[in-house]
Amino acid sequence: MSEIKGDIALIGLAVMGQNLILNMNDHGFTVVAFNRTVSKVTEFLNNEAKGTKIIGATSLQDMVSKLKTPRRVMLLVKAGSAVDDFINSLVPLLEKGDIIIDGGNSEYTDSIRRCKSLKEKGIHFIGSGVSGGEEGARYGPSLMPGGAEDAWPAVKDIFQSISAKADNEPCCDWVGPEGAGHFVKMVHNGIEYGDMQLICEAYHVMKAALGLTHAEMADVFEDWNKGELESFLIEITRDIMRYNDTDGKPLVEKIRDSAGQKGTGKWTAISSLEYGVPVTLIGEAVFARCLSSLKDERVLASKEITGPSVTKYSGDKKAFIEDIRKALYASKIVSYAQGFMLMRETAKELGWKLNFGSIALMWRGGCIIRSVFLGNIKQAYDKNPNLSNLLLDEFFKKEIQKCQDSWRRVVSNAVLLGIPTPAFSTALAFFDGYRSETLPANLIQAQRDYFGAHTYELNDAPGKYIHTNWTGRGGNVSSSTYQA
């Protein structure tokens, strides 16, 4: 009897790798498991994978020999040099037409480089975003593959079988060439930063301004999870509010208020600056984490610097809670609008064709930002694939209009009470900036021309750059123009 060959190999047996392997096994695929520390393979086969048809490998050569052709090898290892090291070790063992898949949180620029480099060697590369955490990996993640499109048919069945489903559709489809898969995952993570910060600000206002108990806040989040805000993050926030430590006190209040980050939110903010897209909310969410990490300085400052004399909201509590819900919803619309703006601009710059409706569907289930809200985004792009901004879609235009007064009340009251709401505030500032026919950048251009002869355009002659001798003492020679 001939030896059973694996459909796919997976390298990296941390919890995400193990869960993905078990998920693939559940869906009838034979997986070859390998880990650099080979003892982990034996442990996995004797415990979590016991009784399955998962095959263990003792070396990369052993792993490759146990695969069907074209060989499909998926890496779930730490982003950076570890990925390159494994790719370099695999290349001599593979043949033309074989496929290497990077399922880690790699920078999209690295995926572009790897895709081009491996193409020269005749090997296909796929960089795939994987979202959903441990549970998603085990029972259905959101998968965002991009890279060598010729390889998609060879992995499509595996990926779409193991992915989450929304309205019976797999939360996985081909994203685009080169680093598109990891780029879309990066934007997903940036939006995740924004969503988390917005929810934290809603919690902060309810706690500080209204003095709600954790049980009351849990009830509020539960109620919010039945409407437009229904989502995984609102759901888990409700659960966190209800979770008491062994002494009966809320565990969340015992957790140090200094947030960490793995870099993907920061990468999104950096990309937004590179491409000149005002993704202000995600930027503020990253900076809010940076500010939170200055814990010792903040403790000192809290004793030295005083804020407003009034710190509690004196109006109708119930009405203000509804205002907070609407402010959260409106800000969330802005966050997603900005994320899709960044994807649109990057796709234009790099010559990628991204299907935004399909991306919204990929995020409908399995991933951390999954929410009913994404169905509305999918509909917006299905209706108009060339939509320049979500805020111009009829549905979102009406929704934000309904929330606008509440949003302004929350931000203004937070300012008066001294409660920081950087994400709510910047979302509102972006909304007001985007809907403004005129902004004060005309004065910036005049200032730049005054001190540096950087020139400006006139309203009635766009594209024609001129310089004015503002003082009568300067010359008429202008500096070269540049775009921010």
CSV table of C-alpha atoms in Angstrom, one decimal:
chain,number,residue,atom,x,y,z
A,1,MET,CA,0.0,0.0,0.0
A,2,SER,CA,1.5,3.4,-1.0
A,3,GLU,CA,2.2,5.9,1.8
A,4,ILE,CA,-0.5,8.6,2.3
A,5,LYS,CA,0.7,12.0,1.1
A,6,GLY,CA,-0.2,15.3,2.8
A,7,ASP,CA,-2.3,17.9,1.0
A,8,ILE,CA,-0.5,20.8,2.8
A,9,ALA,CA,2.3,21.2,5.3
A,10,LEU,CA,2.2,23.7,8.2
A,11,ILE,CA,5.4,25.0,9.9
A,12,GLY,CA,5.0,26.5,13.4
A,13,LEU,CA,3.2,24.7,16.2
A,14,ALA,CA,2.3,27.6,18.5
A,15,VAL,CA,-1.4,27.7,19.4
A,16,MET,CA,-2.5,29.4,16.1
A,17,GLY,CA,-0.6,26.8,14.0
A,18,GLN,CA,-1.9,23.8,16.0
A,19,ASN,CA,-5.5,25.1,15.7
A,20,LEU,CA,-5.3,25.7,12.0
A,21,ILE,CA,-3.9,22.2,11.5
A,22,LEU,CA,-6.8,20.7,13.5
A,23,ASN,CA,-9.3,22.8,11.5
A,24,MET,CA,-7.8,21.5,8.2
A,25,ASN,CA,-8.0,18.0,9.6
A,26,ASP,CA,-11.6,18.4,10.5
A,27,HIS,CA,-12.4,19.4,6.9
A,28,GLY,CA,-10.8,16.2,5.5
A,29,PHE,CA,-7.4,17.5,4.5
A,30,THR,CA,-4.2,15.6,5.4
A,31,VAL,CA,-1.7,17.9,7.0
A,32,VAL,CA,2.0,17.4,7.6
A,33,ALA,CA,3.1,19.2,10.8
A,34,PHE,CA,6.6,20.5,11.4
A,35,ASN,CA,8.2,22.7,14.1
A,36,ARG,CA,11.8,23.8,14.4
A,37,THR,CA,11.9,22.3,17.9
A,38,VAL,CA,11.0,18.8,16.7
A,39,SER,CA,9.9,17.5,20.1
A,40,LYS,CA,6.9,19.8,19.8
A,41,VAL,CA,5.7,17.7,16.8
A,42,THR,CA,5.8,14.6,18.9
A,43,GLU,CA,4.0,16.3,21.8
A,44,PHE,CA,1.3,17.6,19.4
A,45,LEU,CA,0.8,14.2,17.8
A,46,ASN,CA,0.5,12.5,21.2
A,47,ASN,CA,-1.9,15.0,22.7
A,48,GLU,CA,-4.1,17.5,20.7
A,49,ALA,CA,-3.7,15.6,17.4
A,50,LYS,CA,-4.1,12.1,18.8
A,51,GLY,CA,-6.5,10.0,16.8
A,52,THR,CA,-6.3,12.3,13.7
A,53,LYS,CA,-4.7,11.6,10.3
A,54,ILE,CA,-2.2,14.5,10.9
A,55,ILE,CA,1.4,13.4,9.8
A,56,GLY,CA,4.4,14.5,11.7
A,57,ALA,CA,7.7,15.5,10.1
A,58,THR,CA,11.2,15.3,11.7
A,59,SER,CA,12.9,17.7,9.3
A,60,LEU,CA,12.1,20.0,6.4
A,61,GLN,CA,13.3,17.3,3.9
A,62,ASP,CA,11.1,14.8,5.6
A,63,MET,CA,8.2,17.2,5.5
A,64,VAL,CA,8.6,18.0,1.8
A,65,SER,CA,8.9,14.3,0.9
A,66,LYS,CA,5.5,13.6,2.5
A,67,LEU,CA,3.6,16.2,0.3
A,68,LYS,CA,1.6,15.8,-2.9
A,69,THR,CA,2.5,18.0,-5.8
A,70,PRO,CA,2.3,20.9,-6.2
A,71,ARG,CA,3.7,21.0,-2.7
A,72,ARG,CA,1.9,23.5,-0.5
A,73,VAL,CA,3.9,24.7,2.6
A,74,MET,CA,2.3,27.2,5.0
A,75,LEU,CA,4.4,29.1,7.5
A,76,LEU,CA,2.9,30.3,10.8
A,77,VAL,CA,6.0,31.7,12.4
A,78,LYS,CA,7.1,35.1,13.8
A,79,ALA,CA,7.2,37.8,11.2
A,80,GLY,CA,10.6,39.0,10.0
A,81,SER,CA,13.8,37.1,9.6
A,82,ALA,CA,12.3,33.8,10.7
A,83,VAL,CA,10.1,33.8,7.6
A,84,ASP,CA,13.1,34.5,5.3
A,85,ASP,CA,15.1,31.8,7.0
A,86,PHE,CA,12.5,29.2,6.4
A,87,ILE,CA,12.0,30.3,2.8
A,88,ASN,CA,15.7,30.1,2.2
A,89,SER,CA,15.8,26.6,3.7
A,90,LEU,CA,12.8,25.5,1.7
A,91,VAL,CA,13.7,26.7,-1.8
A,92,PRO,CA,16.4,24.1,-2.5
A,93,LEU,CA,13.9,21.3,-1.5
A,94,LEU,CA,11.0,22.5,-3.7
A,95,GLU,CA,10.4,22.4,-7.4
A,96,LYS,CA,8.9,24.8,-9.9
A,97,GLY,CA,5.2,25.3,-9.3
A,98,ASP,CA,5.4,24.6,-5.6
A,99,ILE,CA,3.8,27.1,-3.2
A,100,ILE,CA,5.0,28.8,-0.1
A,101,ILE,CA,2.3,30.5,2.0
A,102,ASP,CA,3.1,33.0,4.8
A,103,GLY,CA,0.2,33.1,7.2
A,104,GLY,CA,1.9,35.3,9.8
A,105,ASN,CA,1.5,39.0,10.5
A,106,SER,CA,4.2,40.1,8.0
A,107,GLU,CA,4.6,43.6,6.6
A,108,TYR,CA,3.1,43.8,3.2
A,109,THR,CA,6.3,45.3,1.8
A,110,ASP,CA,8.1,42.1,2.8
A,111,SER,CA,5.5,40.0,1.0
A,112,ILE,CA,5.9,42.1,-2.2
A,113,ARG,CA,9.7,41.4,-2.0
A,114,ARG,CA,9.2,37.6,-1.3
A,115,CYS,CA,6.6,37.3,-4.1
A,116,LYS,CA,9.0,38.8,-6.7
A,117,SER,CA,12.1,36.9,-5.4
A,118,LEU,CA,10.3,33.5,-5.4
A,119,LYS,CA,8.8,34.1,-8.8
A,120,GLU,CA,12.3,34.3,-10.3
A,121,LYS,CA,12.9,30.8,-8.9
A,122,GLY,CA,9.6,29.5,-10.3
A,123,ILE,CA,8.0,29.1,-6.9
A,124,HIS,CA,4.7,30.7,-6.1
A,125,PHE,CA,4.3,32.8,-3.0
A,126,ILE,CA,1.1,33.6,-1.1
A,127,GLY,CA,1.0,36.1,1.8
A,128,SER,CA,-2.2,35.6,3.7
A,129,GLY,CA,-3.7,37.6,6.5
A,130,VAL,CA,-5.2,35.3,9.1
A,131,SER,CA,-7.6,36.8,11.6
A,132,GLY,CA,-9.7,35.5,14.4
A,133,GLY,CA,-7.3,34.6,17.2
A,134,GLU,CA,-7.0,31.1,18.6
A,135,GLU,CA,-10.7,30.3,18.4
A,136,GLY,CA,-11.0,31.6,14.8
A,137,ALA,CA,-8.0,29.5,13.7
A,138,ARG,CA,-9.7,26.4,15.3
A,139,TYR,CA,-13.2,26.8,14.0
A,140,GLY,CA,-13.1,29.3,11.2
A,141,PRO,CA,-10.8,32.3,10.6
A,142,SER,CA,-11.1,35.1,8.2
A,143,LEU,CA,-8.4,34.5,5.5
A,144,MET,CA,-7.0,37.2,3.2
A,145,PRO,CA,-4.7,35.6,0.6
A,146,GLY,CA,-2.7,37.6,-2.0
A,147,GLY,CA,0.4,37.1,-4.1
A,148,ALA,CA,0.9,34.7,-7.0
A,149,GLU,CA,-2.6,34.4,-8.5
A,150,ASP,CA,-1.6,31.2,-10.4
A,151,ALA,CA,-1.3,29.5,-7.0
A,152,TRP,CA,-4.9,30.4,-5.8
A,153,PRO,CA,-6.7,27.4,-7.5
A,154,ALA,CA,-4.3,25.0,-5.6
A,155,VAL,CA,-5.1,26.4,-2.2
A,156,LYS,CA,-8.7,27.8,-2.7
A,157,ASP,CA,-10.5,24.6,-1.6
A,158,ILE,CA,-8.4,24.3,1.6
A,159,PHE,CA,-8.7,28.0,2.5
A,160,GLN,CA,-12.4,28.4,1.8
A,161,SER,CA,-13.3,25.1,3.5
A,162,ILE,CA,-11.6,26.1,6.8
A,163,SER,CA,-12.6,29.8,6.8
A,164,ALA,CA,-15.6,31.3,8.7
A,165,LYS,CA,-18.9,31.6,6.8
A,166,ALA,CA,-21.2,34.6,6.6
A,167,ASP,CA,-24.5,34.2,4.9
A,168,ASN,CA,-23.1,30.8,3.8
A,169,GLU,CA,-20.3,32.6,1.9
A,170,PRO,CA,-16.7,31.8,2.9
A,171,CYS,CA,-14.9,34.7,4.6
A,172,CYS,CA,-12.0,34.1,2.3
A,173,ASP,CA,-11.4,35.2,-1.3
A,174,TRP,CA,-8.4,36.1,-3.5
A,175,VAL,CA,-7.4,39.7,-2.5
A,176,GLY,CA,-4.8,40.7,-5.1
A,177,PRO,CA,-1.2,40.5,-6.3
A,178,GLU,CA,2.1,40.7,-4.4
A,179,GLY,CA,1.6,41.9,-0.8
A,180,ALA,CA,-2.2,42.7,-1.2
A,181,GLY,CA,-3.2,40.0,1.3
A,182,HIS,CA,-1.0,41.2,4.1
A,183,PHE,CA,-1.8,44.8,3.2
A,184,VAL,CA,-5.5,44.2,3.7
A,185,LYS,CA,-4.8,42.3,7.0
A,186,MET,CA,-2.7,45.4,8.1
A,187,VAL,CA,-5.7,47.7,7.4
A,188,HIS,CA,-8.0,45.2,9.2
A,189,ASN,CA,-5.7,45.4,12.3
A,190,GLY,CA,-5.6,49.2,12.1
A,191,ILE,CA,-9.4,49.3,12.1
A,192,GLU,CA,-9.3,46.8,15.0
A,193,TYR,CA,-7.1,49.4,16.9
A,194,GLY,CA,-9.7,52.1,16.1
A,195,ASP,CA,-12.7,50.0,17.2
A,196,MET,CA,-11.0,49.0,20.5
A,197,GLN,CA,-10.1,52.6,21.3
A,198,LEU,CA,-13.6,53.8,20.5
A,199,ILE,CA,-15.1,51.2,22.8
A,200,CYS,CA,-12.6,52.1,25.5
A,201,GLU,CA,-13.6,55.8,25.2
A,202,ALA,CA,-17.3,54.9,25.5
A,203,TYR,CA,-16.5,52.9,28.6
A,204,HIS,CA,-14.4,55.7,30.0
A,205,VAL,CA,-17.2,58.3,29.6
A,206,MET,CA,-19.8,56.0,31.1
A,207,LYS,CA,-17.5,55.3,34.1
A,208,ALA,CA,-16.1,58.7,34.7
A,209,ALA,CA,-18.9,61.1,33.6
A,210,LEU,CA,-21.9,59.0,34.6
A,211,GLY,CA,-20.5,56.8,37.4
A,212,LEU,CA,-22.1,53.6,36.0
A,213,THR,CA,-21.2,50.4,37.7
A,214,HIS,CA,-19.6,47.5,35.8
A,215,ALA,CA,-22.9,45.6,35.9
A,216,GLU,CA,-24.7,48.6,34.5
A,217,MET,CA,-22.1,49.0,31.7
A,218,ALA,CA,-22.4,45.3,30.9
A,219,ASP,CA,-26.1,45.7,30.4
A,220,VAL,CA,-25.5,48.8,28.2
A,221,PHE,CA,-23.0,46.8,26.0
A,222,GLU,CA,-25.5,43.9,25.9
A,223,ASP,CA,-28.2,46.2,24.6
A,224,TRP,CA,-25.8,47.8,22.1
A,225,ASN,CA,-25.0,44.4,20.8
A,226,LYS,CA,-28.6,43.9,19.6
A,227,GLY,CA,-28.5,46.8,17.1
A,228,GLU,CA,-26.2,48.4,14.5
A,229,LEU,CA,-23.2,48.0,16.9
A,230,GLU,CA,-23.5,44.2,17.0
A,231,SER,CA,-20.0,42.9,16.9
A,232,PHE,CA,-17.4,40.5,18.4
A,233,LEU,CA,-15.6,43.4,20.2
A,234,ILE,CA,-18.9,44.7,21.8
A,235,GLU,CA,-19.8,41.2,22.8
A,236,ILE,CA,-16.4,40.5,24.6
A,237,THR,CA,-16.5,43.9,26.2
A,238,ARG,CA,-19.9,43.0,27.8
A,239,ASP,CA,-18.3,39.8,29.1
A,240,ILE,CA,-15.2,41.6,30.5
A,241,MET,CA,-17.5,44.1,32.3
A,242,ARG,CA,-19.3,41.1,34.0
A,243,TYR,CA,-16.1,39.3,35.0
A,244,ASN,CA,-15.3,39.6,38.7
A,245,ASP,CA,-12.1,38.4,40.4
A,246,THR,CA,-12.2,36.0,43.3
A,247,ASP,CA,-12.8,38.8,45.7
A,248,GLY,CA,-16.0,39.7,43.8
A,249,LYS,CA,-14.5,43.0,42.3
A,250,PRO,CA,-14.3,43.7,38.6
A,251,LEU,CA,-11.1,42.2,37.2
A,252,VAL,CA,-10.8,44.9,34.5
A,253,GLU,CA,-10.1,47.6,37.2
A,254,LYS,CA,-7.1,45.6,38.5
A,255,ILE,CA,-5.4,45.5,35.1
A,256,ARG,CA,-2.7,48.1,34.6
A,257,ASP,CA,-3.8,50.8,32.1
A,258,SER,CA,-0.8,50.5,29.9
A,259,ALA,CA,-1.6,49.0,26.5
A,260,GLY,CA,0.9,47.1,24.3
A,261,GLN,CA,1.0,46.7,20.5
A,262,LYS,CA,2.5,44.4,18.0
A,263,GLY,CA,3.0,47.0,15.3
A,264,THR,CA,0.3,46.5,12.7
A,265,GLY,CA,-1.7,49.6,13.8
A,266,LYS,CA,1.5,51.6,13.6
A,267,TRP,CA,2.2,50.2,10.1
A,268,THR,CA,-1.3,51.3,9.0
A,269,ALA,CA,-0.6,54.8,10.4
A,270,ILE,CA,2.8,55.0,8.6
A,271,SER,CA,1.3,53.8,5.3
A,272,SER,CA,-1.4,56.5,5.6
A,273,LEU,CA,1.4,59.1,5.8
A,274,GLU,CA,3.3,57.6,3.0
A,275,TYR,CA,0.3,57.6,0.7
A,276,GLY,CA,-1.1,61.0,2.0
A,277,VAL,CA,-4.4,59.5,3.3
A,278,PRO,CA,-5.8,61.1,6.5
A,279,VAL,CA,-6.4,57.9,8.5
A,280,THR,CA,-6.6,60.0,11.6
A,281,LEU,CA,-8.6,57.7,13.8
A,282,ILE,CA,-6.3,54.7,13.5
A,283,GLY,CA,-3.4,57.1,14.1
A,284,GLU,CA,-5.0,58.5,17.3
A,285,ALA,CA,-5.7,54.9,18.5
A,286,VAL,CA,-2.0,54.1,18.1
A,287,PHE,CA,-1.0,57.3,19.9
A,288,ALA,CA,-3.5,56.6,22.7
A,289,ARG,CA,-1.7,53.3,23.4
A,290,CYS,CA,1.6,55.2,23.4
A,291,LEU,CA,0.2,57.7,25.9
A,292,SER,CA,-1.1,54.9,28.0
A,293,SER,CA,2.4,53.4,28.3
A,294,LEU,CA,3.6,56.6,30.0
A,295,LYS,CA,1.9,55.3,33.2
A,296,ASP,CA,4.5,56.6,35.7
A,297,GLU,CA,4.6,60.0,34.1
A,298,ARG,CA,0.8,60.2,34.1
A,299,VAL,CA,0.6,59.2,37.8
A,300,LEU,CA,3.0,62.1,38.6
A,301,ALA,CA,1.1,64.5,36.3
A,302,SER,CA,-2.2,63.6,37.9
A,303,LYS,CA,-0.9,65.0,41.2
A,304,GLU,CA,0.7,68.1,39.6
A,305,ILE,CA,-1.8,69.3,37.0
A,306,THR,CA,-5.5,70.0,37.7
A,307,GLY,CA,-8.4,69.7,35.2
A,308,PRO,CA,-11.9,71.2,35.2
A,309,SER,CA,-13.8,71.6,38.5
A,310,VAL,CA,-16.8,69.8,37.2
A,311,THR,CA,-16.1,66.1,36.3
A,312,LYS,CA,-19.6,64.5,36.4
A,313,TYR,CA,-22.4,64.8,33.9
A,314,SER,CA,-25.5,66.3,35.5
A,315,GLY,CA,-28.1,65.7,32.7
A,316,ASP,CA,-30.3,62.8,31.8
A,317,LYS,CA,-28.2,59.6,32.2
A,318,LYS,CA,-30.3,57.4,29.9
A,319,ALA,CA,-30.3,60.0,27.1
A,320,PHE,CA,-26.6,60.5,27.4
A,321,ILE,CA,-25.9,56.8,27.1
A,322,GLU,CA,-27.9,56.8,23.9
A,323,ASP,CA,-25.7,59.8,22.8
A,324,ILE,CA,-22.6,57.7,23.5
A,325,ARG,CA,-24.0,54.8,21.5
A,326,LYS,CA,-24.6,57.1,18.5
A,327,ALA,CA,-21.1,58.7,18.9
A,328,LEU,CA,-19.6,55.3,18.8
A,329,TYR,CA,-21.5,54.3,15.7
A,330,ALA,CA,-20.7,57.5,13.8
A,331,SER,CA,-17.0,57.3,14.7
A,332,LYS,CA,-16.9,53.7,13.7
A,333,ILE,CA,-18.3,54.7,10.2
A,334,VAL,CA,-15.5,57.2,9.9
A,335,SER,CA,-12.9,54.6,11.0
A,336,TYR,CA,-13.9,52.2,8.3
A,337,ALA,CA,-14.3,55.0,5.7
A,338,GLN,CA,-10.7,56.0,6.4
A,339,GLY,CA,-9.5,52.4,6.2
A,340,PHE,CA,-11.1,51.9,2.8
A,341,MET,CA,-9.7,55.2,1.6
A,342,LEU,CA,-6.2,53.9,2.4
A,343,MET,CA,-6.8,50.6,0.6
A,344,ARG,CA,-8.2,52.5,-2.4
A,345,GLU,CA,-5.2,54.9,-2.7
A,346,THR,CA,-2.6,52.2,-2.1
A,347,ALA,CA,-4.3,50.0,-4.8
A,348,LYS,CA,-4.1,52.9,-7.2
A,349,GLU,CA,-0.5,53.6,-6.4
A,350,LEU,CA,0.6,50.0,-6.7
A,351,GLY,CA,-1.7,49.0,-9.6
A,352,TRP,CA,-3.7,46.5,-7.6
A,353,LYS,CA,-7.3,45.8,-8.4
A,354,LEU,CA,-9.0,45.3,-5.0
A,355,ASN,CA,-12.6,44.2,-4.6
A,356,PHE,CA,-13.8,46.2,-1.6
A,357,GLY,CA,-17.2,44.5,-1.3
A,358,SER,CA,-15.4,41.1,-1.2
A,359,ILE,CA,-13.0,42.4,1.5
A,360,ALA,CA,-16.0,43.6,3.6
A,361,LEU,CA,-17.4,40.0,3.2
A,362,MET,CA,-14.1,38.5,4.3
A,363,TRP,CA,-14.4,40.5,7.5
A,364,ARG,CA,-18.0,39.6,8.2
A,365,GLY,CA,-17.1,36.4,10.1
A,366,GLY,CA,-14.1,34.8,11.9
A,367,CYS,CA,-12.1,38.0,12.4
A,368,ILE,CA,-11.7,40.3,15.4
A,369,ILE,CA,-13.6,43.2,13.7
A,370,ARG,CA,-16.5,41.0,12.5
A,371,SER,CA,-19.8,42.8,12.8
A,372,VAL,CA,-23.2,43.2,11.1
A,373,PHE,CA,-22.0,46.7,10.0
A,374,LEU,CA,-19.7,45.1,7.4
A,375,GLY,CA,-22.8,43.8,5.5
A,376,ASN,CA,-23.7,47.4,4.9
A,377,ILE,CA,-20.2,48.2,3.6
A,378,LYS,CA,-20.4,45.2,1.2
A,379,GLN,CA,-23.8,46.5,-0.1
A,380,ALA,CA,-22.3,50.0,-0.6
A,381,TYR,CA,-19.5,48.7,-2.8
A,382,ASP,CA,-21.7,46.1,-4.6
A,383,LYS,CA,-24.0,49.1,-5.5
A,384,ASN,CA,-21.0,51.3,-6.6
A,385,PRO,CA,-17.6,49.5,-6.9
A,386,ASN,CA,-16.1,52.9,-7.7
A,387,LEU,CA,-17.4,54.6,-4.5
A,388,SER,CA,-14.7,57.1,-3.5
A,389,ASN,CA,-15.7,57.3,0.2
A,390,LEU,CA,-18.2,55.4,2.4
A,391,LEU,CA,-19.5,58.7,3.7
A,392,LEU,CA,-20.9,59.4,0.2
A,393,ASP,CA,-23.0,56.2,0.2
A,394,GLU,CA,-26.7,56.9,0.8
A,395,PHE,CA,-27.0,54.5,3.7
A,396,PHE,CA,-24.0,55.8,5.6
A,397,LYS,CA,-24.9,59.4,4.8
A,398,LYS,CA,-28.3,58.9,6.5
A,399,GLU,CA,-26.8,56.9,9.4
A,400,ILE,CA,-24.2,59.6,10.3
A,401,GLN,CA,-26.8,62.3,9.9
A,402,LYS,CA,-29.0,60.6,12.5
A,403,CYS,CA,-26.0,60.4,14.9
A,404,GLN,CA,-24.5,63.8,14.4
A,405,ASP,CA,-26.1,65.8,17.2
A,406,SER,CA,-25.4,63.0,19.8
A,407,TRP,CA,-21.8,62.8,18.6
A,408,ARG,CA,-21.2,66.5,19.1
A,409,ARG,CA,-22.8,66.4,22.6
A,410,VAL,CA,-20.5,63.5,23.7
A,411,VAL,CA,-17.3,65.2,22.4
A,412,SER,CA,-18.2,68.6,23.8
A,413,ASN,CA,-19.2,67.2,27.2
A,414,ALA,CA,-16.1,65.1,27.4
A,415,VAL,CA,-14.0,68.2,26.7
A,416,LEU,CA,-15.9,70.2,29.4
A,417,LEU,CA,-15.5,67.3,32.0
A,418,GLY,CA,-11.8,66.7,31.2
A,419,ILE,CA,-12.3,63.2,29.8
A,420,PRO,CA,-9.9,62.4,26.9
A,421,THR,CA,-11.7,61.1,23.8
A,422,PRO,CA,-9.0,61.3,21.1
A,423,ALA,CA,-10.7,58.8,18.7
A,424,PHE,CA,-14.3,60.3,19.1
A,425,SER,CA,-12.8,63.8,18.6
A,426,THR,CA,-10.6,63.1,15.7
A,427,ALA,CA,-13.4,61.2,13.9
A,428,LEU,CA,-15.6,64.2,14.3
A,429,ALA,CA,-12.9,66.6,13.1
A,430,PHE,CA,-12.3,64.4,10.0
A,431,PHE,CA,-16.1,64.4,9.3
A,432,ASP,CA,-16.3,68.2,9.6
A,433,GLY,CA,-13.1,68.6,7.5
A,434,TYR,CA,-14.3,66.2,4.8
A,435,ARG,CA,-17.7,67.9,4.5
A,436,SER,CA,-16.1,71.4,4.3
A,437,GLU,CA,-16.0,73.1,0.9
A,438,THR,CA,-13.2,75.3,2.2
A,439,LEU,CA,-10.5,74.7,4.7
A,440,PRO,CA,-7.8,77.1,6.0
A,441,ALA,CA,-5.0,75.5,4.0
A,442,ASN,CA,-5.0,78.6,1.8
A,443,LEU,CA,-3.4,80.4,4.7
A,444,ILE,CA,-0.8,77.6,5.0
A,445,GLN,CA,0.1,78.0,1.4
A,446,ALA,CA,0.4,81.8,1.8
A,447,GLN,CA,2.7,81.2,4.9
A,448,ARG,CA,4.8,78.7,3.0
A,449,ASP,CA,5.2,81.1,0.1
A,450,TYR,CA,6.0,84.0,2.4
A,451,PHE,CA,8.8,82.3,4.3
A,452,GLY,CA,10.1,79.8,1.7
A,453,ALA,CA,8.9,81.0,-1.7
A,454,HIS,CA,7.2,77.6,-2.1
A,455,THR,CA,4.4,79.0,-4.4
A,456,TYR,CA,0.7,78.5,-4.4
A,457,GLU,CA,-2.2,78.0,-6.8
A,458,LEU,CA,-5.1,80.4,-7.3
A,459,ASN,CA,-8.7,79.2,-7.1
A,460,ASP,CA,-9.4,80.2,-10.7
A,461,ALA,CA,-6.1,78.7,-12.0
A,462,PRO,CA,-5.5,75.3,-10.4
A,463,GLY,CA,-2.3,73.6,-11.6
A,464,LYS,CA,-0.5,76.9,-12.2
A,465,TYR,CA,2.0,77.7,-9.4
A,466,ILE,CA,2.9,81.3,-8.6
A,467,HIS,CA,5.0,83.2,-6.1
A,468,THR,CA,4.4,86.6,-4.5
A,469,ASN,CA,7.0,89.0,-3.1
A,470,TRP,CA,5.0,89.5,0.1
A,471,THR,CA,7.4,92.1,1.8
A,472,GLY,CA,8.7,93.9,-1.3
A,473,ARG,CA,12.2,92.9,0.0
A,474,GLY,CA,12.2,89.4,-1.4
A,475,GLY,CA,13.0,88.3,-4.9
A,476,ASN,CA,10.8,86.7,-7.6
A,477,VAL,CA,12.7,83.4,-7.6
A,478,SER,CA,10.5,80.6,-6.2
A,479,SER,CA,11.5,77.3,-4.6
A,480,SER,CA,10.5,74.0,-6.2
A,481,THR,CA,7.0,72.9,-5.3
A,482,TYR,CA,6.3,69.7,-3.4
A,483,GLN,CA,3.2,67.9,-2.3
A,484,ALA,CA,2.5,66.8,1.3
